[in-house]
Each structure stands twice: as structure tokens, then as C-alpha cells.
Amino acid sequence: QVQLVESGGGVVQPGRSLRLSCAASGFTFSSYSMHWVRQAPGKGLEWVSVISNDGNNEYYADSVKGRFTISRDNSKNTLFLQMNSLRPEDTAVYYCGREYFDSVDYWGQGTLVTVSS
Amino acid sequence: DIVMTQSPDSLAVSLGERATLSCKSSQNLLYSSNNKNYLAWYQQKPGQPPKLLFYWASTRESGVPDRFSGSGSGTDFTLTISSLQAEDVAVYYCQQYYNTPYTFGQGTKLEIK
């Protein structure tokens, strides 16, 4: 069955960096575009980024453009989100998700990132 | 960016009654070349990731009960639950994927009256 498992979250000081990973299994990872979506505590969903199945195309929310980089390693079935220059407003649960007809059909359980001094 | 606005912010409905949730986009989501509306609906229960309910505005995801229906086109969309069940208590989000950034609505919290 399809599984997505995020890791790499934690507490980090403002201005520092963090790299999230999403390990995928149960499907042909290299055939699917992948997304990151975040949710601040008690708030709604915010789309963060998407990467094409081959890694050649990537798009970002305005709020993270220039600070976050999405990437993937199809040989290891893993999606990444490199987060630099972190701000307190980046505090959220970060979900990875598999694209399905441009929506997201499978989601991980999320990993919490807390940006605080 | 396309702005998605959901209404109401919260809704209380009696068990067995109909629930109607609205989602409006600031731009047309109907892609003329394939006649598809680039809109999805998700359900999120506390402590869980979102669950896809509908894509292309009205195509029900596998396993979603048929008491749920999605409708609308262009800029106005509706999620309807024909007979509310206790397990339907959740926050419901619409999302457009017509253009990046793929924006979500703010959500509608559905409760039992």
C-alpha cells in the first residue's frame, strides 16, 4: 500500500536551516509529481511546493520562494524540502503528498517544524 | 495568485440533515481545452492529514461515500453531504490547481447541531 513518511522536523532557531525528507513506498515513485503542504498550529492548509516526477520542474508558494528548495532522489524513493532562513511563521506541520490528477491523493502523517529562539 | 474563499467558516447541521459548503475562486478554474474544473475538496479530521474527497470538482475519489457530492463550475463550487453522519465532523477545504501557487480556501468547520 502507498506509504509516505516524513522526517527531519524539530526545533530550530530563526535564520537557521532544516531539511525535511519524505520516504515513499508502495508505488512507482518516479512516475508521480510530489507536493509539500504545511499547516500552522490551529490554522488551515497552505500549499508550499511541487516537483515534477523527473525533478525538472518545481514551483513554490510566494511565502517560501527563494528560501525553500524542493528536490527528489528517484533512486531512493525520497522527496526533500531544504528550508533555509527559517522564520517563526514557518512553524507548522509539514506534509508530503502524492499528486493525482493535479490534486493530492495520499498524504504522510506530517512532521512538525518549530522555529523559535 | 488565485484566492479561494469558503463559506461559511463554520456550520452546524443535525444528524441526517443536508450540509452545503461553498467555495468561490477569484478566477475561473474551468480549463477550456478539456472542460475540467481544476478544483479539489479535502476532509481533515483532528490529528489527521487531509483526505481527498473530489478532484476535477465533481469526480469522487475511490472509497468516498456517495452521500458526498461535488458540483459547480468556473468560480463557484459546492460540496454537499446529503445526510450528515457523526463521522463527517471535520474541516473541509477546497483547493485550486489551475495555477501555481495551488491555493487552499480557509476551510469550513462542520459540526453536529
Coordinates of C-alpha atoms in Angstrom, one line a residue:
Chain A
Q1 CA 0.0 0.0 0.0
V2 CA 1.1 3.6 -0.5
Q3 CA 3.1 5.0 2.4
L4 CA 4.6 8.4 2.8
V5 CA 6.7 9.0 5.9
E6 CA 8.1 12.5 6.7
S7 CA 11.1 13.1 8.9
G8 CA 13.5 15.8 9.8
G9 CA 11.3 18.2 11.8
G10 CA 12.3 19.7 15.1
V11 CA 13.0 22.9 16.9
V12 CA 15.3 25.4 15.1
Q13 CA 16.3 29.0 15.7
P14 CA 15.2 31.8 13.3
G15 CA 17.6 32.2 10.4
R16 CA 18.8 28.6 10.6
S17 CA 18.2 25.7 8.1
L18 CA 16.4 22.4 8.2
R19 CA 16.0 19.6 5.7
L20 CA 12.8 17.5 5.6
S21 CA 12.6 14.1 4.0
C22 CA 9.7 12.1 2.8
A23 CA 10.2 8.3 2.2
A24 CA 7.8 6.9 -0.3
S25 CA 6.8 3.2 -0.8
G26 CA 4.1 1.1 -2.3
F27 CA 4.0 2.9 -5.7
T28 CA 6.3 3.8 -8.5
F29 CA 7.7 7.0 -7.0
S30 CA 9.4 8.2 -10.2
S31 CA 6.1 8.3 -12.0
Y32 CA 4.5 10.9 -9.8
S33 CA 4.8 14.6 -9.1
M34 CA 5.1 15.3 -5.3
H35 CA 3.9 18.1 -3.1
W36 CA 4.7 19.7 0.2
V37 CA 1.8 21.3 2.1
R38 CA 2.0 22.8 5.6
Q39 CA -0.3 23.6 8.4
A40 CA 0.5 26.1 11.2
P41 CA -0.8 25.1 14.6
G42 CA -4.6 25.6 14.7
K43 CA -4.6 27.0 11.2
G44 CA -5.6 26.0 7.7
L45 CA -3.7 24.3 4.9
E46 CA -1.0 26.1 2.9
W47 CA 0.4 24.7 -0.2
V48 CA 4.2 25.0 -0.3
S49 CA 5.8 23.4 -3.3
V50 CA 5.5 20.8 -6.1
I51 CA 8.1 18.9 -8.1
S52 CA 7.6 17.0 -11.3
N53 CA 8.2 13.3 -11.5
D54 CA 11.6 13.7 -13.1
G55 CA 12.6 16.6 -10.9
N56 CA 12.9 19.0 -13.8
N57 CA 10.1 21.3 -12.8
E58 CA 9.4 22.9 -9.4
Y59 CA 7.1 25.6 -8.2
Y60 CA 6.8 27.4 -4.9
A61 CA 4.4 29.5 -2.8
D62 CA 5.4 33.1 -2.7
S63 CA 5.9 32.9 1.1
V64 CA 8.8 30.4 0.7
K65 CA 10.2 31.2 -2.8
G66 CA 14.0 31.9 -2.6
R67 CA 14.3 30.2 0.8
F68 CA 13.0 26.7 0.3
T69 CA 14.1 24.2 -2.3
I70 CA 12.2 21.0 -3.2
S71 CA 14.1 18.1 -4.7
R72 CA 13.9 14.3 -5.0
D73 CA 16.0 11.2 -5.4
N74 CA 14.1 8.7 -7.5
S75 CA 16.7 6.1 -6.9
K76 CA 15.9 6.2 -3.2
N77 CA 12.2 7.0 -3.5
T78 CA 12.7 10.1 -1.4
L79 CA 11.4 13.6 -1.5
F80 CA 13.2 16.5 0.2
L81 CA 12.5 20.1 1.3
Q82 CA 15.5 22.2 2.1
M83 CA 14.4 25.1 4.3
N84 CA 16.8 28.0 4.7
S85 CA 16.5 31.3 6.5
L86 CA 13.7 30.0 8.6
R87 CA 11.2 32.4 10.2
P88 CA 8.8 31.9 13.1
E89 CA 5.9 32.0 10.6
D90 CA 7.3 28.8 9.1
T91 CA 6.3 26.9 12.2
A92 CA 3.9 24.2 11.0
V93 CA 3.3 20.6 10.4
Y94 CA 4.8 19.8 7.0
Y95 CA 3.0 17.1 4.9
C96 CA 4.3 15.5 1.8
G97 CA 1.7 14.2 -0.7
R98 CA 1.5 12.3 -4.0
E99 CA 0.0 14.1 -6.9
Y100 CA -3.1 12.6 -8.5
F101 CA -4.8 14.4 -11.4
D102 CA -3.1 17.5 -10.0
S103 CA -4.7 17.1 -6.6
V104 CA -3.1 15.1 -3.7
D105 CA -4.4 11.6 -3.1
Y106 CA -2.0 10.3 -0.5
W107 CA -0.6 12.2 2.4
G108 CA 2.0 11.5 5.0
Q109 CA 1.3 11.9 8.7
G110 CA 3.4 15.1 8.8
T111 CA 6.5 16.3 10.6
L112 CA 6.4 19.3 13.0
V113 CA 8.8 22.2 12.4
T114 CA 9.1 24.8 15.2
V115 CA 11.1 28.0 14.6
S116 CA 11.8 29.6 17.8
S117 CA 14.7 31.2 19.7
Chain B
D1 CA -2.5 34.4 -7.1
I2 CA -5.9 32.8 -7.1
V3 CA -7.8 33.5 -3.9
M4 CA -10.2 30.8 -2.6
T5 CA -13.0 31.8 -0.3
Q6 CA -15.1 29.3 1.6
S7 CA -18.3 29.9 3.3
P8 CA -19.4 29.6 6.0
D9 CA -16.4 29.4 8.3
S10 CA -18.4 27.0 10.5
L11 CA -21.6 25.1 10.1
A12 CA -23.7 23.1 12.5
V13 CA -26.1 20.6 11.0
S14 CA -28.3 18.0 12.6
L15 CA -27.6 14.3 12.0
G16 CA -29.4 13.1 8.9
E17 CA -29.8 16.6 7.5
R18 CA -28.1 18.1 4.4
A19 CA -24.9 20.1 4.7
T20 CA -23.9 22.5 2.0
L21 CA -20.5 24.1 1.8
S22 CA -19.4 26.8 -0.6
C23 CA -16.1 27.6 -2.3
K24 CA -15.6 30.6 -4.6
S25 CA -12.4 31.3 -6.6
S26 CA -11.2 34.7 -7.6
Q27 CA -10.5 33.4 -11.1
N28 CA -12.1 30.9 -13.5
L29 CA -11.0 27.3 -12.8
L30 CA -12.5 25.8 -15.9
Y31 CA -9.8 24.8 -18.4
S32 CA -11.5 25.2 -21.8
S33 CA -9.3 22.7 -23.6
N34 CA -10.5 19.7 -21.6
N35 CA -13.7 21.2 -20.0
K36 CA -12.4 20.3 -16.5
N37 CA -12.6 22.4 -13.4
Y38 CA -9.2 22.4 -11.5
L39 CA -10.6 22.1 -8.0
A40 CA -10.3 19.6 -5.3
W41 CA -12.1 19.0 -2.0
Y42 CA -10.4 17.6 1.1
Q43 CA -11.7 16.5 4.5
Q44 CA -9.5 16.8 7.6
K45 CA -10.3 15.3 10.9
P46 CA -8.4 16.4 14.1
G47 CA -4.9 15.0 14.3
Q48 CA -5.0 13.5 10.8
P49 CA -3.7 14.5 7.4
P50 CA -6.2 15.7 4.8
K51 CA -8.2 13.2 2.8
L52 CA -9.0 13.7 -0.8
L53 CA -12.8 13.7 -1.5
F54 CA -13.2 15.1 -5.0
Y55 CA -10.9 16.2 -7.9
W56 CA -12.0 17.9 -11.1
A57 CA -14.6 19.4 -8.8
S58 CA -17.0 16.5 -9.0
T59 CA -15.1 13.3 -9.5
R60 CA -15.4 11.3 -6.3
E61 CA -12.3 9.7 -5.0
S62 CA -12.5 5.9 -4.5
G63 CA -14.0 4.9 -1.2
V64 CA -15.8 8.2 -0.5
P65 CA -19.4 7.6 0.4
D66 CA -22.0 8.6 -2.1
R67 CA -23.7 10.9 0.4
F68 CA -20.9 13.3 -0.6
S69 CA -21.2 15.2 -3.9
G70 CA -19.2 17.9 -5.5
S71 CA -20.6 20.4 -8.0
G72 CA -20.1 23.7 -9.6
S73 CA -18.0 25.2 -12.4
G74 CA -16.0 28.3 -13.2
T75 CA -15.7 30.2 -10.0
D76 CA -18.5 28.8 -7.8
F77 CA -18.3 25.3 -6.3
T78 CA -20.3 23.3 -3.7
L79 CA -19.7 20.3 -1.5
T80 CA -22.9 18.7 -0.4
I81 CA -23.4 16.0 2.2
S82 CA -26.9 14.7 1.7
S83 CA -27.4 13.1 5.1
L84 CA -24.9 14.1 7.8
Q85 CA -23.3 11.3 9.8
A86 CA -21.4 11.7 13.0
E87 CA -18.1 10.7 11.3
D88 CA -18.4 13.6 8.9
V89 CA -17.5 16.1 11.6
A90 CA -14.3 17.6 10.2
V91 CA -12.8 20.7 8.5
Y92 CA -13.4 20.8 4.7
Y93 CA -11.0 22.5 2.4
C94 CA -11.2 23.4 -1.3
Q95 CA -8.0 23.8 -3.3
Q96 CA -7.5 25.1 -6.8
Y97 CA -4.8 23.6 -9.0
Y98 CA -5.4 25.7 -12.1
N99 CA -2.3 27.8 -11.5
T100 CA 0.6 27.7 -9.1
P101 CA 0.6 28.6 -6.3
Y102 CA -2.1 25.9 -5.7
T103 CA -4.1 27.8 -3.1
F104 CA -6.5 26.4 -0.5
G105 CA -9.6 28.0 1.0
Q106 CA -9.5 28.8 4.7
G107 CA -11.7 25.8 5.5
T108 CA -15.2 25.2 6.7
K109 CA -15.6 23.5 10.1
L110 CA -18.6 21.2 10.1
E111 CA -20.2 20.2 13.4
I112 CA -23.2 18.4 14.7
K113 CA -26.1 20.6 15.9

